[in-house]
Short mmCIF file of C-alpha atoms and ligand atoms in Angstrom, two decimals:
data_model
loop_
_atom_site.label_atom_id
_atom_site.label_comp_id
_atom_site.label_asym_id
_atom_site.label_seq_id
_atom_site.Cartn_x
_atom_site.Cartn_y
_atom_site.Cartn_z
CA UNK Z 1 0.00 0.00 0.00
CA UNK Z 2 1.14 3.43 -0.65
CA UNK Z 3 -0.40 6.69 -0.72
CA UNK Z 4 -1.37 9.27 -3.15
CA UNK Z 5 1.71 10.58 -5.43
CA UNK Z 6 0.07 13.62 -5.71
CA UNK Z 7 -3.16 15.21 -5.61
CA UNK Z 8 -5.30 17.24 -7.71
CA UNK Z 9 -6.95 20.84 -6.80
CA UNK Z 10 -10.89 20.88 -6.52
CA UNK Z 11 -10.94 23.39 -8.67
CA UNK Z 12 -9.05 21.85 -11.59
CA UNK Z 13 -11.84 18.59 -11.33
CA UNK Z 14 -14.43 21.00 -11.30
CA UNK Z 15 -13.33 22.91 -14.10
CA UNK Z 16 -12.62 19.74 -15.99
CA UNK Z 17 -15.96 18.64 -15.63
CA UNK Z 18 -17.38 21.59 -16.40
CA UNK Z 19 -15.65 21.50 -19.53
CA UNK Z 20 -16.20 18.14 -20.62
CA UNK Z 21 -19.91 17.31 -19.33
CA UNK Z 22 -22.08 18.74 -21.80
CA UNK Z 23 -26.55 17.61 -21.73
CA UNK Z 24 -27.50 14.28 -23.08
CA UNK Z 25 -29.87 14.44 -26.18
CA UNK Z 26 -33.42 15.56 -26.03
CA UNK Z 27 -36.32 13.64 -25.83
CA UNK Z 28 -39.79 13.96 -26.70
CA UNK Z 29 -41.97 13.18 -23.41
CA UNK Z 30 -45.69 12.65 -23.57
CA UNK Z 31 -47.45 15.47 -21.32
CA UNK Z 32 -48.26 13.09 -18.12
CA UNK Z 33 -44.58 12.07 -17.56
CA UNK Z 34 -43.22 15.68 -17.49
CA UNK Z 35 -43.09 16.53 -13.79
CA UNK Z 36 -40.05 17.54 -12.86
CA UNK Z 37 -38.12 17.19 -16.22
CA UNK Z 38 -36.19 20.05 -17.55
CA UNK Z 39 -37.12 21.87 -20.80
CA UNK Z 40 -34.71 21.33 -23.65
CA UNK Z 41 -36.16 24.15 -25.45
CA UNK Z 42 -38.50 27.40 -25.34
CA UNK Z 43 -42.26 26.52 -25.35
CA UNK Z 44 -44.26 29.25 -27.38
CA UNK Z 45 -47.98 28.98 -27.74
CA UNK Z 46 -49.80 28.85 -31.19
CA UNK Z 47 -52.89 29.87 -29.79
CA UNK Z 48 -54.92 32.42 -27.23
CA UNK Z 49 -56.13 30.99 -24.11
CA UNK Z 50 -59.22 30.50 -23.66
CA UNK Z 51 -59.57 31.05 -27.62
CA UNK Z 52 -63.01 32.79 -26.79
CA UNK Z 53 -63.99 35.90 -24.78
CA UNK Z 54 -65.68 33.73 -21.67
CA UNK Z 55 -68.12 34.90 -18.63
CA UNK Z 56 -66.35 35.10 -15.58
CA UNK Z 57 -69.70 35.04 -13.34
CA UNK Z 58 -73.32 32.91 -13.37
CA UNK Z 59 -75.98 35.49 -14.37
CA UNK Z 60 -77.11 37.07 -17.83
CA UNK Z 61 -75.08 37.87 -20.85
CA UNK Z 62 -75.86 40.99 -21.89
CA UNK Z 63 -75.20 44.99 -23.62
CA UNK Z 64 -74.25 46.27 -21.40
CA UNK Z 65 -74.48 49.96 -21.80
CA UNK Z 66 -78.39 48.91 -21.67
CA UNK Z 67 -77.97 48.49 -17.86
CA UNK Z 68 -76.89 51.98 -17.24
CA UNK Z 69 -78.92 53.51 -14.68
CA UNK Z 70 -80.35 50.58 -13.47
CA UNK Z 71 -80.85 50.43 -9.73
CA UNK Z 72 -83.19 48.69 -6.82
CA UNK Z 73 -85.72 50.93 -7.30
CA UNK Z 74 -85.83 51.53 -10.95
CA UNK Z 75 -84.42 47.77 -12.70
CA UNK Z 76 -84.13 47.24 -16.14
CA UNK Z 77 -86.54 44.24 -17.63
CA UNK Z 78 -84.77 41.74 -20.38
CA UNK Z 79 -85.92 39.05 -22.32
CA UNK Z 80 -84.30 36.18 -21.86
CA UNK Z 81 -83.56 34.18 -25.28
CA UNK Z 82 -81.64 31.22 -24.25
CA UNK Z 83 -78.66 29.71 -21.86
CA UNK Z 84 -75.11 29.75 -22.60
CA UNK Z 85 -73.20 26.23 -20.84
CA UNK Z 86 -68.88 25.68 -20.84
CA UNK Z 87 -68.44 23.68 -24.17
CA UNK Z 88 -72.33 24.74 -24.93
CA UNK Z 89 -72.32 27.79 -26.46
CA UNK Z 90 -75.71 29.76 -27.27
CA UNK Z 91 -76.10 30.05 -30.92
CA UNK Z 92 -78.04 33.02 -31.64
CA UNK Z 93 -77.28 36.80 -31.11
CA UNK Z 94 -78.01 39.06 -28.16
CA UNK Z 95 -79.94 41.95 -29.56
CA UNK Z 96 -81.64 45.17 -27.80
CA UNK Z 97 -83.95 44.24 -24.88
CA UNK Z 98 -81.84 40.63 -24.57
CA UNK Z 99 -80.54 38.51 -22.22
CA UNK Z 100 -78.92 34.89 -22.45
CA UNK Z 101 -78.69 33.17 -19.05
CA UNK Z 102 -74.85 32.20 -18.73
CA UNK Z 103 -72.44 30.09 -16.69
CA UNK Z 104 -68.82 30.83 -15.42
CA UNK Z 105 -66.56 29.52 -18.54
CA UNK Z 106 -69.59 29.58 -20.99
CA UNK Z 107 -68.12 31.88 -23.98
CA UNK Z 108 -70.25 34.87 -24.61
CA UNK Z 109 -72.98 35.03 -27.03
CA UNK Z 110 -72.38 37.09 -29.98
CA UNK Z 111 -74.23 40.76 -28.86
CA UNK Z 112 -73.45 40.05 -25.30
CA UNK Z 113 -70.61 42.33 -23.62
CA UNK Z 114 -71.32 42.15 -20.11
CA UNK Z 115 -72.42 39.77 -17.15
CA UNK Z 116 -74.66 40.78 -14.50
CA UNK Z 117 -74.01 38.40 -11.77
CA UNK Z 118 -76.91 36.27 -10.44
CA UNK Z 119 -77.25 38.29 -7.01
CA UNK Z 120 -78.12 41.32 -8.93
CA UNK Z 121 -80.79 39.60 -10.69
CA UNK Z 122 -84.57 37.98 -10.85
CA UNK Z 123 -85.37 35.82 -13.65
CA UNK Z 124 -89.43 34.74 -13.88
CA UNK Z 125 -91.67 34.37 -16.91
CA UNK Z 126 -88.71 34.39 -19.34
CA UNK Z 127 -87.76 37.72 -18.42
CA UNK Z 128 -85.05 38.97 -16.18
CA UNK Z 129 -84.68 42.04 -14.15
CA UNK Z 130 -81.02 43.59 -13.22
CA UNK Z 131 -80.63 46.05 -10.68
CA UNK Z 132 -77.37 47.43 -11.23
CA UNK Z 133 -75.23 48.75 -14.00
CA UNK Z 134 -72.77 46.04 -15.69
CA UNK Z 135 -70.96 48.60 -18.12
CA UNK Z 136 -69.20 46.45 -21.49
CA UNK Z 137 -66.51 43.55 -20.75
CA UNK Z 138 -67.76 44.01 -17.12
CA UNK Z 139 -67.57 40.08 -15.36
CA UNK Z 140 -66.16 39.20 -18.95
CA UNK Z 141 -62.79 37.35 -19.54
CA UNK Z 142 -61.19 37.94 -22.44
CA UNK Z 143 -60.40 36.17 -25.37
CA UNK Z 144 -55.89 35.54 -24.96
CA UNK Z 145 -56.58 37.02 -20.75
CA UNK Z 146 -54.52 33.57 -19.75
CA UNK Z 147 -51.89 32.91 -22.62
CA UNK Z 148 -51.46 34.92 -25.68
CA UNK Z 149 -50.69 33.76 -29.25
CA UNK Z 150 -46.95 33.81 -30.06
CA UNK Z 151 -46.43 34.50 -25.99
CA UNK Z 152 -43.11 31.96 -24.92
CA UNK Z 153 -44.75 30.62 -21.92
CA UNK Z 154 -41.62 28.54 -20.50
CA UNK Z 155 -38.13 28.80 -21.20
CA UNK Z 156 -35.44 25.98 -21.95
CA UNK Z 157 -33.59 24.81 -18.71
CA UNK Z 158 -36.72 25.02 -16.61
CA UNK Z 159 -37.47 21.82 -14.32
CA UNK Z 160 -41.67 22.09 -14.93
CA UNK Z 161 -43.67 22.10 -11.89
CA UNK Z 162 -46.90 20.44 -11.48
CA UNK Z 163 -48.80 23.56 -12.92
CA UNK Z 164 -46.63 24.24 -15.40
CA UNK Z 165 -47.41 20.75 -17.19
CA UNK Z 166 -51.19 22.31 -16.74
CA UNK Z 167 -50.26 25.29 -18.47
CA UNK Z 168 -48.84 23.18 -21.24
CA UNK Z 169 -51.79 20.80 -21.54
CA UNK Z 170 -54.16 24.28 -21.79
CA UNK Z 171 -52.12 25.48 -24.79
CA UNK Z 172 -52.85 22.42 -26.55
CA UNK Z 173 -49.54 20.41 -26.98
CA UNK Z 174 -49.26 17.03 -26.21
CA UNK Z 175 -45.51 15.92 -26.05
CA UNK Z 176 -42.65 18.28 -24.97
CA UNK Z 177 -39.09 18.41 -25.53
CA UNK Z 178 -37.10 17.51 -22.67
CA UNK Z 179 -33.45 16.82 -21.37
CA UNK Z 180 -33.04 12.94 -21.11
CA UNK Z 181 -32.37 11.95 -18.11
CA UNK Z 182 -29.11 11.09 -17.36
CA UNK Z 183 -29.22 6.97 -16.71
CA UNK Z 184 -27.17 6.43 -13.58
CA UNK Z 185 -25.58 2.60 -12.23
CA UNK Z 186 -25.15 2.65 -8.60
CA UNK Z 187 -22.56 0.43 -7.79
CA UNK Z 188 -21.25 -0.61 -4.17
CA UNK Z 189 -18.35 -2.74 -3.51
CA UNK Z 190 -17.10 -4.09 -0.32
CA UNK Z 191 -17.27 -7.69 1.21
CA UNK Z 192 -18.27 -6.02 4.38
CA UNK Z 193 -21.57 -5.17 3.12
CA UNK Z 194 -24.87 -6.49 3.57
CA UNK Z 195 -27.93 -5.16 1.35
CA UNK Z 196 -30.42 -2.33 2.93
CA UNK Z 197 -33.16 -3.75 5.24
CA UNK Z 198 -30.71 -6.70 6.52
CA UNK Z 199 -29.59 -6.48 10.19
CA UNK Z 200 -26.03 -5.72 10.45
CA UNK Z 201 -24.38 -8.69 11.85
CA UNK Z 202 -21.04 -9.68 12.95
CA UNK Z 203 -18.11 -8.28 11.41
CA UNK Z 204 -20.64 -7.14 8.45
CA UNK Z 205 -22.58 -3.85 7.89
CA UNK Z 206 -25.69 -2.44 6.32
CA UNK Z 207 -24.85 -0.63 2.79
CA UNK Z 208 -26.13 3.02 3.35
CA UNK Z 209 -24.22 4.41 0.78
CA UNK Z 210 -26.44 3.47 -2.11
CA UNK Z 211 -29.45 5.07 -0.01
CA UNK Z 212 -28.20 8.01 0.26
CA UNK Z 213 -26.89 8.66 -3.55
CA UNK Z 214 -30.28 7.25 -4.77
CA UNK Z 215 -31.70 10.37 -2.80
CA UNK Z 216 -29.13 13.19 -4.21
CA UNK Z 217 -29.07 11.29 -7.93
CA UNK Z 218 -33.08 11.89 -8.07
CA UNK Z 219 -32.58 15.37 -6.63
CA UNK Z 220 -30.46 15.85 -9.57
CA UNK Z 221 -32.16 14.71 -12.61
CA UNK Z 222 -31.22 10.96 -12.72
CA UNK Z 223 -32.98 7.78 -13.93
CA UNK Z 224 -31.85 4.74 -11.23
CA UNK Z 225 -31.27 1.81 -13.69
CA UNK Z 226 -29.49 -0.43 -11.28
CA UNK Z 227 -28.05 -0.86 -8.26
CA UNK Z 228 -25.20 -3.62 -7.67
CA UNK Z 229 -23.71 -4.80 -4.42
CA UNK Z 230 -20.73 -6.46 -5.87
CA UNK Z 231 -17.73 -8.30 -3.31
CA UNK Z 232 -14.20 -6.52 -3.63
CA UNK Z 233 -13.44 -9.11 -6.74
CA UNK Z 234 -12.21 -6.76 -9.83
CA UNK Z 235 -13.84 -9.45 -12.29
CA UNK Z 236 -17.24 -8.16 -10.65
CA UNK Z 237 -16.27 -4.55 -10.83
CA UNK Z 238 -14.83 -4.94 -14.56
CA UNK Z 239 -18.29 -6.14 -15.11
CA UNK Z 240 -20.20 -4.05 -13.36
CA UNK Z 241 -18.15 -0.95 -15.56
CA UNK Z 242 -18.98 -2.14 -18.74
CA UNK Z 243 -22.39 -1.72 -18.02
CA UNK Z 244 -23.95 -0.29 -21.61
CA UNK Z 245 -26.75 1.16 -20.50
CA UNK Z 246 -26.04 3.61 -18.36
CA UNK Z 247 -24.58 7.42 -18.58
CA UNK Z 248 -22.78 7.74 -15.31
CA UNK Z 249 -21.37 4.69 -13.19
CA UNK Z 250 -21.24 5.53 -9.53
CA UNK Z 251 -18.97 3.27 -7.89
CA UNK Z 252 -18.70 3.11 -4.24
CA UNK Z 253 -16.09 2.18 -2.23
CA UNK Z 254 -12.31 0.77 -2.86
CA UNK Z 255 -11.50 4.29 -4.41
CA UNK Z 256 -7.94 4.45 -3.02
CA UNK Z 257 -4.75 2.77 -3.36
CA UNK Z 258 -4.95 0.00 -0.80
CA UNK Z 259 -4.61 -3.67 -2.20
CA UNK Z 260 -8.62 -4.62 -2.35
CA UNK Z 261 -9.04 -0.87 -4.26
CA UNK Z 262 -9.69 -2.26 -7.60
CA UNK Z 263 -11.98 0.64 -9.31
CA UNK Z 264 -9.14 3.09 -9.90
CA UNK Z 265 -6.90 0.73 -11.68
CA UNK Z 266 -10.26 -1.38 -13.25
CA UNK Z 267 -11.29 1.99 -14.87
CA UNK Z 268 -7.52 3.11 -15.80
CA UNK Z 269 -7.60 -0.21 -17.58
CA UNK Z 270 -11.12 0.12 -19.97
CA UNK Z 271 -10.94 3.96 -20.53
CA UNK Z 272 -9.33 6.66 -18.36
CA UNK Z 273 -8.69 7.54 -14.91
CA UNK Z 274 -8.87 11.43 -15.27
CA UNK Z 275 -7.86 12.20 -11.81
CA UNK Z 276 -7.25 10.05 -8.81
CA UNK Z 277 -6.88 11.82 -5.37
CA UNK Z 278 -8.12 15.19 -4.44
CA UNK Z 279 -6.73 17.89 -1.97
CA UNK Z 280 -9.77 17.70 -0.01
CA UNK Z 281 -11.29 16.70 3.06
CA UNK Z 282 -12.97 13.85 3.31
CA UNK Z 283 -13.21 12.62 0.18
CA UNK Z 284 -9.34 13.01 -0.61
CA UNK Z 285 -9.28 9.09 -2.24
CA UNK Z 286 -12.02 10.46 -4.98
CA UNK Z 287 -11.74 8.96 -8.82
CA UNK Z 288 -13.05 10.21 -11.82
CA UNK Z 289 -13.03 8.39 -15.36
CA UNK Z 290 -14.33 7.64 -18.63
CA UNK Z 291 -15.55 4.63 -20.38
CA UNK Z 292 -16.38 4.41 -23.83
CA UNK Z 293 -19.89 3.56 -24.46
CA UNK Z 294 -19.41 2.01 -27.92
CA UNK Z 295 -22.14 2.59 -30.21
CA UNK Z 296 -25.92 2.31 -30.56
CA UNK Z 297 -28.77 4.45 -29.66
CA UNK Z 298 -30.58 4.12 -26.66
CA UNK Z 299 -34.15 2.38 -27.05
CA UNK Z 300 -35.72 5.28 -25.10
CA UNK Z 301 -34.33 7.94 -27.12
CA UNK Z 302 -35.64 10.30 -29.65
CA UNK Z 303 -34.36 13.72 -29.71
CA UNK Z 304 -33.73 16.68 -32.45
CA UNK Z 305 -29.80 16.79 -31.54
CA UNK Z 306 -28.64 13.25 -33.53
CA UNK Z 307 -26.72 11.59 -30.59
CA UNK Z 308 -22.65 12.02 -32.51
CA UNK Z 309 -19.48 10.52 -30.79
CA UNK Z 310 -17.78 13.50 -31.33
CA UNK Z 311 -20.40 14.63 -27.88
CA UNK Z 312 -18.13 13.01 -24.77
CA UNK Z 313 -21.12 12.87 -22.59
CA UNK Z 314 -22.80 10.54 -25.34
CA UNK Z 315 -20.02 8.55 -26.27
CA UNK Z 316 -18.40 7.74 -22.66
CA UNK Z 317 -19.86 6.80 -19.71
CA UNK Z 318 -18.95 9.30 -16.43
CA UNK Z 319 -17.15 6.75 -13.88
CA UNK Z 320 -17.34 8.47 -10.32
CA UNK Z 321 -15.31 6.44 -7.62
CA UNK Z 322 -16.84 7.66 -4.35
CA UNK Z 323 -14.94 6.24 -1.08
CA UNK Z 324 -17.17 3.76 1.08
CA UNK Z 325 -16.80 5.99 4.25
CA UNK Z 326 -20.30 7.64 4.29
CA UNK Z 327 -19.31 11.14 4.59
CA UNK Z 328 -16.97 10.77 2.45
CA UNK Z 329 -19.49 9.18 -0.05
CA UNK Z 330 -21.95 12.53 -0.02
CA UNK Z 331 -18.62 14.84 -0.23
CA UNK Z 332 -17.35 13.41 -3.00
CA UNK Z 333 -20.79 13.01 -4.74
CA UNK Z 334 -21.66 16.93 -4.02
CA UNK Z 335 -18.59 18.36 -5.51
CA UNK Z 336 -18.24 15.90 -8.31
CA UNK Z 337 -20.56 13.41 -9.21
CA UNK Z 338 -23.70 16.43 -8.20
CA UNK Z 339 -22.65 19.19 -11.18
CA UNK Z 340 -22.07 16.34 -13.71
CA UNK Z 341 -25.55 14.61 -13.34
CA UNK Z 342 -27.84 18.08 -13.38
CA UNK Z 343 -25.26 19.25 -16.00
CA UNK Z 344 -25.97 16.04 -18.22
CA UNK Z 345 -30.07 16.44 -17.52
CA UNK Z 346 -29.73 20.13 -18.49
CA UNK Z 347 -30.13 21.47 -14.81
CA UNK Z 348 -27.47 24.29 -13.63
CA UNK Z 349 -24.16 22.73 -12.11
CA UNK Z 350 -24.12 25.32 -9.29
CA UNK Z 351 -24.83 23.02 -5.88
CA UNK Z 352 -28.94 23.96 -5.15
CA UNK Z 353 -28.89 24.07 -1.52
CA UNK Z 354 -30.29 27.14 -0.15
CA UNK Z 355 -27.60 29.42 1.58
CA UNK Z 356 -27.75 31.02 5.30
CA UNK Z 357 -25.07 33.29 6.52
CA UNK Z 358 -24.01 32.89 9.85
CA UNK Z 359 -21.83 33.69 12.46
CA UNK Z 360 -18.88 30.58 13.05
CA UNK Z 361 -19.51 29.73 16.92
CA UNK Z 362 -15.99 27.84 16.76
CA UNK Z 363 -13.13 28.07 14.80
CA UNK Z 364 -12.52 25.84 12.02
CA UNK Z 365 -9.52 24.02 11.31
CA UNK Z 366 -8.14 23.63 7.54
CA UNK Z 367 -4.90 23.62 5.76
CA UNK Z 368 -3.72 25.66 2.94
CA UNK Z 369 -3.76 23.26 -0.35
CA UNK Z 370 -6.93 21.91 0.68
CA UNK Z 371 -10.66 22.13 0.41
CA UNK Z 372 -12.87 21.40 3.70
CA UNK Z 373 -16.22 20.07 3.80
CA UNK Z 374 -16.95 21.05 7.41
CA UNK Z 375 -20.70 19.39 9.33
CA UNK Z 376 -22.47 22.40 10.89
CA UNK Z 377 -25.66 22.51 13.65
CA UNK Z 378 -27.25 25.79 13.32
CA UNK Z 379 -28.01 26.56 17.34
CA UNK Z 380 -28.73 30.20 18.30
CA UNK Z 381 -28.34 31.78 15.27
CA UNK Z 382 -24.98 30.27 14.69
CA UNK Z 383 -22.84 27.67 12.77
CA UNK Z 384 -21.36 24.98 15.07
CA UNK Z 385 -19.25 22.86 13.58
CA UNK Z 386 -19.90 19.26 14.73
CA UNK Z 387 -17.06 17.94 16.49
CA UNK Z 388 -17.52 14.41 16.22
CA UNK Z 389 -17.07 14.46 12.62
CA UNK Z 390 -15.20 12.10 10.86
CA UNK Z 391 -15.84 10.43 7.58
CA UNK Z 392 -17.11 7.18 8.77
CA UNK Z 393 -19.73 9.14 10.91
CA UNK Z 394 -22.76 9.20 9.23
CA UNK Z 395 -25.15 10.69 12.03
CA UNK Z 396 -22.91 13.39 11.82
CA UNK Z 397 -24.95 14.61 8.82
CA UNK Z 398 -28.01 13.73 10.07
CA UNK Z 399 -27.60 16.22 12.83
CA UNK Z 400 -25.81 18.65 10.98
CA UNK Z 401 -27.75 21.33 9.39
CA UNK Z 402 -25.69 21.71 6.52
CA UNK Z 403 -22.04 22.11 5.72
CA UNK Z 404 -19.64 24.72 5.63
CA UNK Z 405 -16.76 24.48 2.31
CA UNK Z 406 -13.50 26.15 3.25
CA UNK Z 407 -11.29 27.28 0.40
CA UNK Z 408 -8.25 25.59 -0.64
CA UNK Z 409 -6.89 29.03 0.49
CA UNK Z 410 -7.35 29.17 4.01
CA UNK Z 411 -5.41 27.89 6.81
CA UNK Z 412 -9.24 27.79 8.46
CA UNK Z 413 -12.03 29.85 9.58
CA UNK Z 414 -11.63 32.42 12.93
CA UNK Z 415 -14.95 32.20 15.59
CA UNK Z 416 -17.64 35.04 14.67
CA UNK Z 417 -16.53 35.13 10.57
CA UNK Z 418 -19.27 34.91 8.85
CA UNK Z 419 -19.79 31.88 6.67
CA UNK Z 420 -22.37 30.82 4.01
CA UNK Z 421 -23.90 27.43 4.95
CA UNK Z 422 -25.31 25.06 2.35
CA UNK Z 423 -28.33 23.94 4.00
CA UNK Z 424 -29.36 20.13 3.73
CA UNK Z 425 -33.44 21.44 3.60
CA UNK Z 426 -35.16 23.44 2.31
CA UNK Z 427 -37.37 24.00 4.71
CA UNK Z 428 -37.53 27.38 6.93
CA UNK Z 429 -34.65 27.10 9.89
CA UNK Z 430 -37.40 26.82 12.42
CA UNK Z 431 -39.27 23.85 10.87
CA UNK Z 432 -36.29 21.61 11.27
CA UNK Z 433 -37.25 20.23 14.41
CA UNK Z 434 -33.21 19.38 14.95
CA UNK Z 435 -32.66 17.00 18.75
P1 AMP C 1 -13.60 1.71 1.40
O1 AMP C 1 -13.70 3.02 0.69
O2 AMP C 1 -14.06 0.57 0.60
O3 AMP C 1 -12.19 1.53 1.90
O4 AMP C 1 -14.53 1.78 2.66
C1 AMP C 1 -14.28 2.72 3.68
C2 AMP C 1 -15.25 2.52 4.83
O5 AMP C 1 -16.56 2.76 4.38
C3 AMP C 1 -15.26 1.11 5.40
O6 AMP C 1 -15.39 1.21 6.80
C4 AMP C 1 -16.49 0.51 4.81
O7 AMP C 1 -17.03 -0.49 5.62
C5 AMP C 1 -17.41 1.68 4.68
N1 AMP C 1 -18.32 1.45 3.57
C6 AMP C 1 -17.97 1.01 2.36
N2 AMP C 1 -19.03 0.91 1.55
C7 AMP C 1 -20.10 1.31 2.28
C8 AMP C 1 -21.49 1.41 1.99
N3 AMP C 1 -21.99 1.09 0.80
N4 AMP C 1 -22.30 1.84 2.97
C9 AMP C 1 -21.79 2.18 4.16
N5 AMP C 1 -20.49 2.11 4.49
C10 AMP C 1 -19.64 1.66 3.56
MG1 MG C 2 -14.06 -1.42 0.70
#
């Protein structure tokens, strides 16, 4: 066993990735599987919503500069010719003396300009009297009020919310170009490990790690398609990284250079190890590779943008070797593995926690040379960093409110700076309901 030779700079992985990791293809995704998929391109409407002018009130269509100066004691009397229904339209014209009985959402009858709500109105004998002035397009919505003709209603890059699929459906389209999903292989190795929902037992323990990067690859964009627990053999692992179906391979554990650490050299081997070891803390024994995909389109895929091999993202698959500790799992998968997958599904790379910025209750600790991912509680209005906080301490982010990155330049942080924390939630400080 020996250690790392040297290691690379955060910022020259992240800037690597940033150059190389480009979005997958397009895909055209029918209307009811669009929640939460990002928008591969600008969605204008062809058409005015509602397409019709339509009452916004029940009551009487009407003119309506016939009910000026109608009050209680002096009503105006109208002859009620028909009804107007949503989807049953009344087919003649409103003339002088007129009135069409109308629904909310019913368009208006030709003649008609105004609604005079129910309350200000007594229909008997097929006649109805109103007792108040409706002047024109009073009660009335118009024709185009919701979405207008040629109006771009949602821009490329957005991830659509449950009403913005509605607003979609109401302009009449039916499929919608969207950013593929990046396909994502979670792979754990260890012989220690035991799948989720066993008891851990004896010198064996329960795989968490695949748990938790299921939860941050959904966050960002990914399609699961597998999830291995694979023995520290490298014929399983060489297997397990040929995978063809997949965009991005996570791999966790044996990321360093001990003697059952096959990954690094396994992916060296089929395509290339990029960087191995990271001036960082945890994380430090981080990999990131490439494997070429071969050729062959995806079954699932459809897009505009004709999948080429001269795209790396298309061509390779992403290899991300994560160490096993758990903390060291989410750190590496934050600064690395994070900005690739939202970058690949068209989302922003920028992390998406929400910030707070608080006083430092206790000073933290770094080196110059290196990045620190730092476990904070929020208590009082300020950051404590968690002092039982190593890498194989997983609670330690349970209880932690979020984390605190200190910059490769800094020897550390001084008690009362101010520092930005990346909160885990993203719900309001007070909600958290932290022990
Ligand atoms: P490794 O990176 O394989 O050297 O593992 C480092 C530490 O993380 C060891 O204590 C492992 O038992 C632990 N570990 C490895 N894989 C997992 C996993 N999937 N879930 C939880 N802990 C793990
Ligand atoms: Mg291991």
């Amino acid at each position: 066993m020996r250690g790392f030779a040297a290691r690379a700079d955060v910022e020259e992985v992240e800037r690597f990735l940033a150059e190389r990791v480009r979005p997958l293809p397009a895909q055209a995704v029918p209307l009811a599987a669009c929640f939460g998929r990002v928008l591969a391109a600008d969605i204008r409407s062809e058409r005015d919503v509602p397409a019709f002018a339509r009452a916004a009130m029940d009551g009487f269509a009407l003119r309506g500069t016939e009910s000026f100066g109608a009050t209680d004691y002096d009503p105006i009397g109208l002859r009620v010719i028909g009804v107007a229904l949503p989807g049953r339209p009344f087919a003649g014209v409103v003339g002088p003396g007129e009135a069409v009985r109308i629904m909310t959402g019913a368009p208006m009858p030709d003649g008609a300009d105004a609604v005079a709500p129910a309350e200000i109105c007594e229909e008997a004998d097929g006649r109805v009297s109103v007792r108040d002035a409706v002047p024109p397009l009073r009660h009335v919505g118009a024709r185009g009020e919701d979405v207008r003709a040629g109006e771009t209603v949602l821009h490329a890059g957005r991830r659509l919310r449950p009403q913005d699929v509605g607003l979609l459906a109401s302009i009449g389209i039916d499929t919608v170009w969207c950013h593929s999903r990046p396909r994502v292989a979670l792979v754990m190795t260890g012989d220690e490990l035991l799948p989720p929902g066993s008891r851990p037992e004896g010198a064996k323990i329960v795989d968490s790690n695949s748990l938790v990067l299921r939860g941050l690859a959904l966050r960002d964009s990914a399609e699961i398609v597998a999830v291995e627990m694979l023995p520290d053999r490298p014929d399983r692992i060489r297997t397990a990284l040929l995978r063809a179906d997949v965009d991005v391979l996570l791999v966790s554990g044996g990321s360093s250079v001990g003697q059952e650490d096959f990954a690094p050299r396994l992916v060296a081997e089929l395509g290339t190890l990029d960087f191995h070891g990271v001036a960082m803390r945890p994380s430090s024994p981080v990999g990131v590779g490439r494997i070429g995909k071969g050729q062959g389109l995806r079954a699932s895929q459809a897009g505009p943008v004709p999948r080429s091999e001269a795209e790396p993202s298309e061509a390779e698959r992403w290899v991300f070797l994560l160490p096993g500790n758990p903390v060291s799992c989410l750190c590496a998968y934050e600064f690395f593995a994070g900005p690739s997958l939202r970058a690949l599904g068209g989302l922003p790379r920028a992390w998406p926690h929400r910030r707070a910025r608080l006083p430092l209750a206790r000073k933290i600790a770094s080196a110059i040379g290196r990045v620190d991912y730092v476990r904070v509680a929020i208590e009082n209005g300020c950051a404590v960093p968690l002092a039982t906080s190593g890498a194989s301490i997983l609670s330690s982010t349970v209880r932690a409110a979020g984390a605190v990155i200190v910059p490769r330049g800094l020897e550390g942080v001084p008690e009362g700076a101010e520092v930005d924390v990346l909160l885990y939630d993203d719900a309001p400080l007070e909600a958290e309901g932290l022990p």
